[in-house]
Coordinates of C-alpha atoms in Angstrom, one line a residue:
Chain A
X1 CA -12.8 -10.3 2.6
X2 CA -12.2 -8.5 5.9
X3 CA -9.1 -6.7 7.1
X4 CA -8.3 -9.6 9.4
X5 CA -8.7 -12.2 6.6
X6 CA -6.2 -10.1 4.6
X7 CA -3.7 -10.1 7.5
X8 CA -4.0 -13.9 7.8
X9 CA -3.4 -14.3 4.1
X10 CA -0.3 -12.1 4.3
X11 CA 1.0 -13.9 7.4
X12 CA 0.8 -17.3 5.7
X13 CA 2.4 -16.2 2.4
X14 CA 4.8 -13.4 2.7
X15 CA 7.8 -14.4 4.8
X16 CA 9.9 -17.2 6.3
X17 CA 10.3 -18.2 10.0
X18 CA 13.4 -17.2 11.9
X19 CA 14.3 -18.2 15.5
X20 CA 15.3 -14.7 16.5
X21 CA 11.6 -13.7 16.1
X22 CA 10.0 -14.2 19.5
X23 CA 6.5 -13.0 18.5
X24 CA 5.5 -12.3 14.9
X25 CA 2.3 -10.9 13.3
X26 CA -0.8 -10.8 15.5
X27 CA 0.0 -8.7 18.6
X28 CA 0.4 -5.0 19.2
X29 CA 4.0 -5.2 18.2
X30 CA 6.5 -7.9 17.1
X31 CA 9.2 -9.1 19.5
X32 CA 12.7 -9.9 18.1
X33 CA 16.0 -10.6 19.6
X34 CA 18.9 -8.7 17.9
X35 CA 22.2 -10.6 17.8
X36 CA 24.6 -9.4 20.5
X37 CA 27.5 -7.2 19.4
X38 CA 26.0 -6.1 16.1
X39 CA 24.7 -2.8 14.9
X40 CA 21.1 -2.8 13.5
X41 CA 20.6 -1.2 10.1
X42 CA 17.0 0.1 9.6
X43 CA 15.4 1.8 6.7
X44 CA 12.0 2.4 5.1
X45 CA 10.8 3.1 1.6
X46 CA 7.4 3.9 0.2
X47 CA 6.1 2.9 -3.3
X48 CA 3.1 4.9 -4.6
X49 CA 1.2 3.5 -7.6
X50 CA 1.8 5.6 -10.7
X51 CA 4.9 7.2 -9.1
X52 CA 7.2 4.4 -8.2
X53 CA 5.8 1.8 -10.6
X54 CA 3.5 2.0 -13.6
X55 CA -0.1 1.6 -12.4
X56 CA -0.5 -1.5 -14.6
X57 CA 2.4 -3.4 -13.0
X58 CA 1.6 -7.0 -12.0
X59 CA 0.8 -7.4 -8.3
X60 CA 3.5 -10.0 -7.8
X61 CA 6.1 -7.6 -9.3
X62 CA 4.9 -4.8 -7.0
X63 CA 5.3 -7.1 -4.0
X64 CA 8.8 -8.1 -5.1
X65 CA 9.8 -4.6 -5.8
X66 CA 8.5 -3.2 -2.5
X67 CA 10.8 -5.5 -0.6
X68 CA 13.7 -5.2 -3.2
X69 CA 14.1 -1.5 -3.0
X70 CA 14.4 -1.8 0.8
X71 CA 16.8 -4.7 0.7
X72 CA 18.8 -2.7 -1.7
X73 CA 19.3 0.0 0.9
X74 CA 20.5 -2.7 3.4
X75 CA 22.9 -4.0 0.7
X76 CA 24.3 -0.5 0.3
X77 CA 25.1 -0.5 4.1
X78 CA 26.7 -4.0 3.9
X79 CA 24.0 -5.3 6.2
X80 CA 22.5 -8.8 6.3
X81 CA 18.7 -8.7 6.1
X82 CA 16.5 -10.2 8.9
X83 CA 13.1 -8.7 9.5
X84 CA 10.5 -6.7 7.5
X85 CA 7.3 -4.9 8.2
X86 CA 4.7 -4.2 5.5
X87 CA 2.2 -1.3 5.6
X88 CA -0.2 -1.9 2.8
X89 CA -2.8 0.7 1.8
X90 CA -5.4 -0.7 -0.7
X91 CA -8.4 0.9 -2.4
X92 CA -10.4 -2.4 -1.9
X93 CA -10.0 -5.7 -0.1
X94 CA -8.8 -7.4 -3.3
X95 CA -7.8 -10.9 -2.2
X96 CA -6.4 -11.8 -5.6
X97 CA -4.2 -8.7 -5.6
X98 CA -2.9 -9.4 -2.1
X99 CA -2.2 -13.1 -2.9
X100 CA -0.2 -12.2 -5.9
X101 CA 1.5 -9.4 -4.1
X102 CA 2.6 -11.8 -1.3
X103 CA 3.9 -14.3 -3.9
X104 CA 6.4 -11.8 -5.2
X105 CA 7.2 -10.4 -1.8
X106 CA 7.5 -13.9 -0.3
X107 CA 9.8 -15.2 -3.1
X108 CA 12.3 -12.4 -2.5
X109 CA 11.9 -12.7 1.3
X110 CA 12.7 -16.4 1.2
X111 CA 15.8 -15.8 -1.0
X112 CA 17.3 -13.5 1.6
X113 CA 15.9 -15.2 4.7
X114 CA 13.6 -12.3 5.7
X115 CA 10.8 -12.8 8.2
X116 CA 7.7 -10.6 7.9
X117 CA 7.1 -9.7 11.5
X118 CA 4.4 -7.1 11.3
X119 CA 2.6 -4.5 9.4
X120 CA -0.7 -2.6 8.9
X121 CA -3.5 -3.0 6.3
X122 CA -5.6 0.0 5.7
X123 CA -8.0 1.3 3.0
X124 CA -6.9 4.2 0.8
X125 CA -5.0 4.9 -2.4
X126 CA -2.6 2.0 -3.3
X127 CA 0.6 2.8 -1.3
X128 CA 3.2 0.3 0.1
X129 CA 5.6 1.1 2.8
X130 CA 8.1 -1.5 3.8
X131 CA 10.6 -1.2 6.7
X132 CA 13.5 -3.6 6.9
X133 CA 16.1 -4.5 9.5
X134 CA 19.6 -6.0 9.0
X135 CA 22.7 -6.7 11.0
X136 CA 26.2 -5.4 10.5
X137 CA 29.3 -5.9 12.5
X138 CA 30.2 -2.9 14.6
X139 CA 32.0 0.0 12.7
X140 CA 31.9 -2.0 9.4
X141 CA 28.8 -0.5 7.8
X142 CA 29.3 1.1 4.4
X143 CA 28.4 4.7 4.7
X144 CA 28.2 7.6 2.2
X145 CA 30.8 9.8 3.9
X146 CA 34.1 7.9 3.5
X147 CA 35.1 8.6 -0.1
X148 CA 38.7 10.0 -0.3
X149 CA 40.4 12.0 -3.2
X150 CA 42.2 9.5 -5.3
X151 CA 39.7 6.6 -4.7
X152 CA 38.4 4.8 -7.7
X153 CA 34.6 4.7 -8.4
X154 CA 32.9 1.4 -9.2
X155 CA 29.4 0.1 -10.0
X156 CA 28.1 -3.5 -9.9
X157 CA 26.3 -5.2 -12.8
X158 CA 25.0 -3.0 -15.6
X159 CA 23.1 0.3 -15.7
X160 CA 20.2 1.6 -17.7
X161 CA 18.1 -1.5 -18.3
X162 CA 15.3 -0.5 -15.9
X163 CA 15.0 3.0 -17.3
X164 CA 15.0 1.7 -20.8
X165 CA 12.2 -0.8 -19.9
X166 CA 10.1 2.0 -18.5
X167 CA 10.7 4.1 -21.6
X168 CA 9.7 1.3 -23.9
X169 CA 6.6 0.4 -21.8
X170 CA 5.3 3.9 -22.0
X171 CA 5.7 3.8 -25.8
X172 CA 4.6 0.2 -26.3
X173 CA 8.0 -0.6 -27.7
X174 CA 9.3 -3.8 -29.3
X175 CA 7.9 -6.8 -27.2
X176 CA 11.0 -9.0 -27.7
X177 CA 13.3 -6.2 -26.4
X178 CA 10.9 -5.5 -23.5
X179 CA 10.9 -9.1 -22.5
X180 CA 14.7 -8.8 -22.1
X181 CA 14.7 -5.6 -20.1
X182 CA 11.4 -5.8 -18.1
X183 CA 12.8 -8.0 -15.3
X184 CA 15.3 -5.3 -14.4
X185 CA 12.4 -2.9 -13.9
X186 CA 10.0 -5.2 -12.2
X187 CA 12.2 -7.7 -10.3
X188 CA 15.3 -5.9 -9.3
X189 CA 17.9 -8.1 -7.4
X190 CA 19.2 -6.3 -4.4
X191 CA 23.0 -6.7 -4.2
X192 CA 23.1 -8.2 -0.6
X193 CA 26.1 -10.5 -1.2
X194 CA 28.1 -7.7 -2.9
X195 CA 27.4 -5.3 0.0
X196 CA 28.6 -7.9 2.5
X197 CA 31.7 -8.5 0.4
X198 CA 32.5 -4.8 0.3
X199 CA 32.6 -4.4 4.1
X200 CA 36.1 -3.3 5.1
X201 CA 37.0 -2.7 1.4
X202 CA 34.8 0.1 0.0
X203 CA 35.3 3.6 1.5
X204 CA 31.7 4.7 0.6
X205 CA 28.7 3.0 -1.0
X206 CA 25.1 3.8 -2.1
X207 CA 22.5 2.0 -4.2
X208 CA 21.5 3.4 -7.6
X209 CA 17.8 4.1 -7.2
X210 CA 17.2 7.7 -8.3
X211 CA 19.9 7.7 -11.0
X212 CA 23.7 7.3 -10.9
X213 CA 24.6 11.1 -11.0
X214 CA 22.0 11.9 -8.3
X215 CA 23.1 9.0 -6.1
X216 CA 26.8 9.6 -6.4
X217 CA 26.0 13.2 -5.6
X218 CA 25.1 12.1 -2.1
X219 CA 28.5 10.4 -1.7
X220 CA 30.2 13.5 -3.0
X221 CA 28.2 15.8 -0.6
X222 CA 28.6 13.7 2.5
X223 CA 32.3 13.0 1.8
X224 CA 33.2 16.5 0.8
X225 CA 34.7 15.5 -2.5
X226 CA 34.0 15.7 -6.2
X227 CA 33.4 12.7 -8.5
X228 CA 34.3 12.4 -12.2
X229 CA 32.5 9.7 -14.2
X230 CA 33.9 8.3 -17.6
X231 CA 30.6 8.0 -19.4
X232 CA 32.1 5.5 -22.0
X233 CA 33.1 3.2 -19.1
X234 CA 29.5 2.7 -17.9
X235 CA 28.6 -1.0 -18.1
X236 CA 25.7 -2.0 -20.4
X237 CA 23.7 -5.2 -20.9
X238 CA 23.8 -6.7 -24.4
X239 CA 20.2 -5.8 -24.8
X240 CA 20.8 -2.1 -24.1
X241 CA 23.9 -2.0 -26.2
X242 CA 22.0 -3.5 -29.2
X243 CA 18.9 -1.2 -29.0
X244 CA 20.1 2.3 -28.0
X245 CA 22.5 4.7 -29.5
X246 CA 25.4 5.9 -27.3
X247 CA 23.9 9.2 -26.4
X248 CA 20.5 7.7 -25.4
X249 CA 22.3 4.9 -23.5
X250 CA 24.3 7.5 -21.6
X251 CA 21.2 9.4 -20.5
X252 CA 19.5 6.2 -19.3
X253 CA 22.6 5.1 -17.4
X254 CA 23.5 8.4 -15.8
X255 CA 20.0 9.7 -14.8
X256 CA 17.5 6.8 -15.4
X257 CA 17.6 5.2 -12.0
X258 CA 15.8 2.1 -10.7
X259 CA 19.0 0.1 -11.3
X260 CA 19.5 -1.1 -7.7
X261 CA 23.2 -1.7 -8.4
X262 CA 25.8 -0.6 -5.8
X263 CA 27.9 2.4 -6.6
X264 CA 31.0 2.6 -4.4
X265 CA 34.4 4.0 -3.9
X266 CA 37.6 2.3 -2.9
X267 CA 41.4 3.0 -3.0
X268 CA 42.5 2.6 -6.6
X269 CA 45.2 0.1 -5.7
X270 CA 42.6 -2.3 -4.3
X271 CA 40.6 -2.4 -7.6
X272 CA 41.9 -5.8 -8.7
X273 CA 41.4 -7.6 -5.4
X274 CA 38.0 -6.1 -5.0
X275 CA 36.8 -7.0 -8.5
X276 CA 38.1 -10.6 -8.0
X277 CA 36.3 -10.9 -4.6
X278 CA 33.0 -9.8 -6.2
X279 CA 33.5 -12.0 -9.3
X280 CA 33.8 -15.0 -6.8
X281 CA 30.2 -14.3 -5.7
X282 CA 29.0 -13.9 -9.3
X283 CA 28.9 -10.1 -9.3
X284 CA 30.6 -8.0 -11.9
X285 CA 32.0 -4.6 -10.9
X286 CA 33.2 -2.0 -13.4
X287 CA 35.6 0.9 -12.6
X288 CA 33.7 4.0 -13.9
X289 CA 35.5 7.0 -12.5
X290 CA 37.5 8.7 -9.7
X291 CA 37.1 10.8 -6.7
X292 CA 38.6 14.3 -7.1
X293 CA 39.0 17.5 -5.1
X294 CA 36.0 19.8 -5.4
X295 CA 32.3 19.1 -5.2
X296 CA 29.6 17.5 -7.2
X297 CA 29.5 14.8 -9.9
X298 CA 30.6 15.4 -13.5
X299 CA 29.9 12.9 -16.4
X300 CA 32.8 13.2 -18.8
X301 CA 32.8 12.3 -22.5
X302 CA 35.7 10.5 -24.3
X303 CA 37.6 13.8 -24.6
X304 CA 37.2 14.5 -20.9
X305 CA 34.6 17.2 -21.5
X306 CA 31.5 17.4 -19.1
X307 CA 28.2 16.2 -20.6
X308 CA 25.1 18.2 -19.8
X309 CA 21.9 16.3 -19.2
X310 CA 18.3 17.6 -19.0
X311 CA 17.9 15.9 -15.5
X312 CA 20.3 14.2 -13.2
X313 CA 17.9 11.8 -11.6
X314 CA 14.4 11.3 -10.2
X315 CA 13.3 13.9 -7.7
X316 CA 9.9 14.0 -6.0
X317 CA 8.3 17.5 -6.0
X318 CA 10.7 18.5 -8.8
Chain B
X1 CA 10.9 23.2 -1.9
X2 CA 12.7 20.0 -3.0
X3 CA 12.5 16.5 -1.5
X4 CA 15.9 17.0 0.1
X5 CA 15.0 20.4 1.6
X6 CA 11.9 18.6 3.2
X7 CA 14.2 15.9 4.6
X8 CA 16.5 18.5 6.1
X9 CA 13.5 20.2 7.7
X10 CA 12.2 17.0 9.1
X11 CA 15.6 16.0 10.5
X12 CA 16.0 19.3 12.3
X13 CA 12.5 19.3 13.8
X14 CA 11.1 15.9 14.5
X15 CA 13.1 14.1 17.1
X16 CA 15.7 14.1 19.8
X17 CA 19.3 12.8 19.9
X18 CA 20.1 9.5 21.6
X19 CA 23.5 8.0 22.0
X20 CA 22.4 4.5 20.9
X21 CA 21.9 6.0 17.4
X22 CA 25.2 5.5 15.5
X23 CA 24.0 7.0 12.3
X24 CA 20.7 8.9 11.8
X25 CA 18.9 10.3 8.8
X26 CA 21.0 10.8 5.7
X27 CA 22.5 7.5 4.6
X28 CA 20.9 4.4 3.0
X29 CA 19.9 3.1 6.4
X30 CA 20.2 4.2 10.0
X31 CA 22.5 2.4 12.4
X32 CA 21.5 1.8 16.0
X33 CA 22.8 -0.3 18.8
X34 CA 20.1 -2.2 20.7
X35 CA 20.7 -2.7 24.4
X36 CA 22.1 -6.1 25.2
X37 CA 19.8 -8.6 26.9
X38 CA 16.5 -6.9 25.8
X39 CA 13.9 -7.9 23.3
X40 CA 13.1 -5.3 20.6
X41 CA 9.4 -4.5 20.1
X42 CA 8.6 -3.2 16.6
X43 CA 5.4 -2.1 15.0
X44 CA 4.1 0.1 12.2
X45 CA 0.8 2.0 11.6
X46 CA -0.4 4.0 8.7
X47 CA -2.7 7.0 8.8
X48 CA -4.6 7.9 5.6
X49 CA -6.2 11.3 5.3
X50 CA -10.0 11.1 5.5
X51 CA -9.8 7.5 6.9
X52 CA -7.8 7.8 10.1
X53 CA -8.3 11.5 10.7
X54 CA -10.7 14.1 9.3
X55 CA -9.2 15.7 6.2
X56 CA -9.3 19.1 7.9
X57 CA -7.2 18.1 10.9
X58 CA -4.4 20.5 11.8
X59 CA -1.0 19.4 10.5
X60 CA 0.5 19.5 14.0
X61 CA -2.2 17.2 15.3
X62 CA -1.6 14.8 12.4
X63 CA 2.1 14.7 13.3
X64 CA 1.3 14.1 16.9
X65 CA -1.3 11.4 16.2
X66 CA 0.9 9.5 13.6
X67 CA 3.5 9.0 16.4
X68 CA 1.0 8.5 19.2
X69 CA -0.9 5.6 17.6
X70 CA 2.4 3.8 17.2
X71 CA 3.7 4.6 20.7
X72 CA 0.3 3.3 22.0
X73 CA 1.1 -0.1 20.5
X74 CA 4.5 -0.1 22.2
X75 CA 2.7 0.9 25.5
X76 CA 0.4 -2.1 25.0
X77 CA 3.5 -4.4 24.9
X78 CA 5.0 -2.8 28.0
X79 CA 7.9 -1.5 25.9
X80 CA 10.0 1.6 26.3
X81 CA 10.2 3.7 23.1
X82 CA 13.5 4.5 21.4
X83 CA 13.5 5.0 17.6
X84 CA 11.1 5.9 14.9
X85 CA 11.0 6.1 11.1
X86 CA 8.6 8.3 9.2
X87 CA 7.4 7.6 5.7
X88 CA 5.5 10.7 4.5
X89 CA 3.6 10.8 1.3
X90 CA 2.4 14.3 0.4
X91 CA 0.4 15.7 -2.6
X92 CA 2.7 18.7 -2.8
X93 CA 6.0 19.9 -1.2
X94 CA 4.1 22.0 1.3
X95 CA 6.8 23.3 3.7
X96 CA 4.3 24.9 6.1
X97 CA 2.4 21.6 6.4
X98 CA 5.7 19.7 7.0
X99 CA 6.9 22.2 9.6
X100 CA 3.6 22.1 11.5
X101 CA 3.5 18.3 11.2
X102 CA 7.0 18.1 12.7
X103 CA 6.1 20.4 15.6
X104 CA 3.4 17.9 16.7
X105 CA 5.5 14.8 15.9
X106 CA 8.5 16.3 17.6
X107 CA 6.7 17.4 20.8
X108 CA 5.5 13.8 21.5
X109 CA 8.9 12.4 20.4
X110 CA 10.6 14.6 23.0
X111 CA 8.2 13.6 25.7
X112 CA 9.1 9.9 25.2
X113 CA 12.7 10.3 24.2
X114 CA 12.2 9.0 20.7
X115 CA 14.8 9.6 18.0
X116 CA 13.7 9.9 14.4
X117 CA 16.3 7.8 12.7
X118 CA 15.0 7.6 9.1
X119 CA 12.2 7.7 6.7
X120 CA 11.1 8.4 3.2
X121 CA 9.4 11.4 1.6
X122 CA 7.4 10.8 -1.6
X123 CA 4.7 12.5 -3.7
X124 CA 1.2 11.0 -3.7
X125 CA -2.0 11.1 -1.7
X126 CA -1.5 12.2 2.0
X127 CA -0.5 9.1 3.8
X128 CA 1.8 8.7 6.9
X129 CA 3.4 5.4 7.9
X130 CA 5.4 5.5 11.2
X131 CA 7.5 2.5 12.4
X132 CA 8.6 2.5 16.1
X133 CA 11.0 0.5 18.1
X134 CA 11.1 0.0 21.9
X135 CA 12.9 -2.2 24.4
X136 CA 11.4 -4.7 26.8
X137 CA 13.1 -7.0 29.3
X138 CA 13.2 -10.7 28.1
X139 CA 9.9 -12.6 28.6
X140 CA 8.2 -9.6 30.2
X141 CA 6.3 -8.2 27.2
X142 CA 2.5 -7.8 27.6
X143 CA 0.9 -10.1 25.0
X144 CA -2.7 -10.7 23.9
X145 CA -2.6 -14.5 24.6
X146 CA -2.3 -14.7 28.4
X147 CA -5.8 -14.0 29.7
X148 CA -7.1 -16.7 32.1
X149 CA -10.6 -17.6 33.1
X150 CA -11.3 -15.8 36.4
X151 CA -9.0 -12.8 35.6
X152 CA -10.5 -9.3 36.0
X153 CA -10.6 -6.9 33.0
X154 CA -9.5 -3.3 33.4
X155 CA -9.1 -0.2 31.3
X156 CA -6.9 2.9 31.9
X157 CA -8.3 6.4 31.9
X158 CA -11.8 7.0 30.4
X159 CA -13.4 5.8 27.1
X160 CA -15.5 7.4 24.5
X161 CA -14.3 11.0 24.3
X162 CA -12.5 10.7 21.0
X163 CA -15.4 9.0 19.3
X164 CA -17.7 11.7 20.7
X165 CA -15.4 14.4 19.4
X166 CA -15.5 12.9 15.9
X167 CA -19.3 12.6 16.1
X168 CA -19.6 16.3 17.1
X169 CA -17.1 17.5 14.5
X170 CA -19.0 15.9 11.7
X171 CA -22.2 17.6 12.9
X172 CA -20.6 21.0 13.9
X173 CA -21.7 20.3 17.5
X174 CA -21.4 22.6 20.5
X175 CA -18.0 24.4 20.3
X176 CA -17.5 24.5 24.1
X177 CA -18.1 20.8 24.4
X178 CA -15.9 20.1 21.4
X179 CA -13.1 22.1 23.0
X180 CA -13.2 19.7 25.9
X181 CA -13.3 16.5 23.9
X182 CA -11.1 17.4 20.8
X183 CA -7.8 16.8 22.5
X184 CA -8.7 13.2 23.1
X185 CA -9.2 12.8 19.3
X186 CA -6.3 14.9 18.0
X187 CA -3.7 14.5 20.7
X188 CA -4.0 11.0 22.2
X189 CA -1.5 10.4 25.0
X190 CA 0.1 6.9 24.7
X191 CA 0.1 5.1 28.0
X192 CA 3.8 4.3 28.0
X193 CA 4.3 4.6 31.8
X194 CA 1.2 2.4 32.5
X195 CA 2.4 -0.2 30.1
X196 CA 5.8 -0.4 31.8
X197 CA 4.1 -0.6 35.2
X198 CA 1.9 -3.5 34.0
X199 CA 4.9 -5.7 33.1
X200 CA 4.8 -8.8 35.3
X201 CA 1.3 -7.9 36.6
X202 CA -1.1 -8.0 33.6
X203 CA -1.8 -11.4 32.0
X204 CA -2.8 -9.8 28.6
X205 CA -3.0 -6.2 27.3
X206 CA -4.0 -4.3 24.1
X207 CA -4.5 -0.7 23.3
X208 CA -8.0 0.5 22.5
X209 CA -7.8 1.8 18.9
X210 CA -10.6 0.2 16.9
X211 CA -13.1 0.0 19.8
X212 CA -13.2 -1.7 23.1
X213 CA -15.3 -4.7 22.0
X214 CA -13.2 -5.3 18.9
X215 CA -9.9 -4.9 20.7
X216 CA -10.9 -7.1 23.6
X217 CA -12.0 -9.6 21.0
X218 CA -8.4 -10.0 20.0
X219 CA -7.4 -10.9 23.6
X220 CA -10.4 -13.3 23.8
X221 CA -9.4 -15.0 20.5
X222 CA -5.7 -15.3 21.2
X223 CA -6.2 -16.4 24.8
X224 CA -9.0 -18.9 24.0
X225 CA -11.4 -17.3 26.5
X226 CA -14.6 -15.2 26.6
X227 CA -14.9 -11.7 28.2
X228 CA -17.9 -10.2 29.8
X229 CA -18.0 -6.4 30.1
X230 CA -20.2 -4.6 32.6
X231 CA -21.3 -1.7 30.5
X232 CA -22.3 0.5 33.4
X233 CA -18.8 0.2 34.8
X234 CA -17.1 1.8 31.8
X235 CA -15.2 5.0 32.9
X236 CA -16.4 8.3 31.5
X237 CA -15.0 11.8 31.5
X238 CA -17.2 14.5 33.1
X239 CA -17.6 16.1 29.6
X240 CA -19.0 12.8 28.2
X241 CA -21.2 12.1 31.2
X242 CA -22.7 15.6 31.0
X243 CA -23.4 15.6 27.3
X244 CA -24.6 12.1 26.3
X245 CA -27.4 9.8 27.5
X246 CA -26.4 6.4 28.8
X247 CA -27.2 4.5 25.7
X248 CA -25.3 6.8 23.4
X249 CA -22.4 6.9 25.8
X250 CA -22.3 3.1 25.9
X251 CA -22.1 2.9 22.1
X252 CA -19.3 5.4 21.9
X253 CA -17.4 3.6 24.7
X254 CA -17.9 0.1 23.4
X255 CA -17.4 0.6 19.7
X256 CA -16.1 4.1 19.1
X257 CA -12.4 3.5 19.2
X258 CA -9.5 6.0 19.0
X259 CA -9.2 6.0 22.8
X260 CA -5.6 4.8 23.0
X261 CA -6.2 3.6 26.5
X262 CA -4.9 0.2 27.6
X263 CA -7.4 -2.7 28.2
X264 CA -5.8 -5.5 30.2
X265 CA -6.5 -8.6 32.2
X266 CA -5.0 -9.6 35.6
X267 CA -5.8 -12.0 38.4
X268 CA -8.7 -10.6 40.3
X269 CA -6.9 -10.7 43.7
X270 CA -4.3 -8.4 42.3
X271 CA -6.7 -5.6 41.4
X272 CA -6.1 -3.4 44.4
X273 CA -2.2 -3.5 44.2
X274 CA -2.4 -2.9 40.5
X275 CA -4.7 0.1 40.7
X276 CA -2.5 1.5 43.5
X277 CA 0.6 1.1 41.3
X278 CA -1.0 2.8 38.4
X279 CA -2.4 5.6 40.6
X280 CA 1.2 6.3 41.7
X281 CA 2.1 7.2 38.1
X282 CA -1.1 9.3 37.7
X283 CA -3.0 6.7 35.7
X284 CA -6.5 5.7 36.7
X285 CA -7.6 2.1 36.0
X286 CA -11.2 0.8 36.3
X287 CA -12.3 -2.7 36.6
X288 CA -14.8 -3.3 33.8
X289 CA -15.4 -7.0 33.6
X290 CA -14.1 -10.5 33.8
X291 CA -12.6 -13.3 31.8
X292 CA -15.0 -16.3 31.4
X293 CA -15.1 -19.7 29.8
X294 CA -16.2 -19.6 26.2
X295 CA -15.4 -17.2 23.3
X296 CA -16.0 -13.7 22.2
X297 CA -16.8 -10.5 24.1
X298 CA -20.2 -9.6 25.5
X299 CA -21.3 -6.2 26.8
X300 CA -23.8 -6.7 29.6
X301 CA -26.4 -4.3 30.9
X302 CA -27.2 -3.7 34.6
X303 CA -29.3 -6.8 34.6
X304 CA -26.6 -9.0 33.1
X305 CA -28.3 -9.2 29.7
X306 CA -26.2 -8.8 26.6
X307 CA -26.4 -5.5 24.7
X308 CA -26.5 -5.6 20.9
X309 CA -24.7 -2.9 18.9
X310 CA -24.9 -2.0 15.2
X311 CA -21.1 -2.3 15.0
X312 CA -18.4 -3.6 17.3
X313 CA -15.6 -1.3 16.2
X314 CA -13.8 0.2 13.2
X315 CA -12.9 -2.2 10.4
X316 CA -11.2 -1.4 7.1
X317 CA -13.0 -2.9 4.0
X318 CA -16.1 -3.5 6.1

């Protein structure tokens, strides 16, 4: 199968049509028409085989995840997704791999009305770089630099399942438990609706990709504040609660990463309204801590004493 | 050096400031404000070490080329560049490499007023994916599908130097000759001004990256026409003319690629005006053939007989 056959295959399978796309895949560049009066949110994320996903991950799951991690960044800005580009580097022109990859990518793209407008297909070690674009009303984007002392800290959904799934996969752990946890690792659901609901309500927001402590650290740094987390308050899935002791759970939830939940800050008095608004769109949000004077993020135990962890999150080149 | 130190280094070195960038590197996504009433041209290109550039290429040249090949796609659309994202996958956190890479990338970015607004830095085999954005007035983009029977075919600048440089590098050829040709391989100059000048004048346009025959083949396919090239008319640099026999030169020019010149079609009666307009901005353009009924691209010799080549251009997975 030639490079051009692969591009045809991707074009047919991996996205939806949108009427703001004037010219899609097949020219030197795509042409799109941004909506007047909106800011455009743009980001890019690379997945490398064996680094960002286990090398034996199913191709459809890799396709889903490559788009999901990018849409999660748009969610964290409160942006509405629109267009994606896919740069796919493959060791061989494996049509079955590309078809399956596009099935996963395309399913998530359809769910969020994302058009695949361009990309590049090259030979080399398996690496996927996706770039996504979304719209956000002017001045309403959720940034990392707006947390204020006294704000409450929240997280959507539950934490730790993806890291637990990875841990179990490496050790060939209990298949029944893995079946419950694996979807959180392989098919993360970007919190697009929650991000949109938080516009004008959250003071700062980030998605949990590297690990809660590491990611909240970016909010603390950019906002010039400290953050205290009540470790016992971290939300767990029933599967995680049933299978891991408290200390292991805490480690997975604080530093595991790959959760793609939104961690955000908001004035404490708005907590009730905000949780109600999110519940209305089917998204749980748990209060997990507070913004304090100082710097950095501390995870506190039930007695208010800081917990020390071997690592605070994933870091490349660590 | 950590991932975050690398990102700081890249942010300081690799782009310019623009006032349509509301939020640059350092959040979940960048925020930009597209100009009202324009279409946005977006494209992405990946460079893999050992595939798209010799593995021993200087880091500054890799940085330049990673941006140049993308800007060349914008040039081929007639778009004015604005914003770039850089996804950089590196085997190790080599600060010297990244600094030199950013010097090359930044020099070209400054030349074309490109702001680096985001990216991703990950560990893995050396791979660079750049995504660029440019503006084009509505309905004025240069596409591949507008060539009409009877149009003349043109190319900017000269062809074959980059492929000759690569050929000589692999064989440790004459250093003096290589010094003349190497810049065309390592530091291609995207034809941004020429692309803008061709808006409203060219009927179809593409940049010559894979090889003239392969690239013109895309115009022929998308326009539903054939293209005949007069091989003797192909423009050569003095260095190429002096060092290669006619048959070798033809092969390098027809199928070598990496030229990053613009190949375009326009009504034959507009040839004089068009060449004059391009000359005014310092860009030569040579008439090299014509659009005919039929399909595909033929390279003709002085007697009008088709030339057969071992390959028509670079293809991944060939």
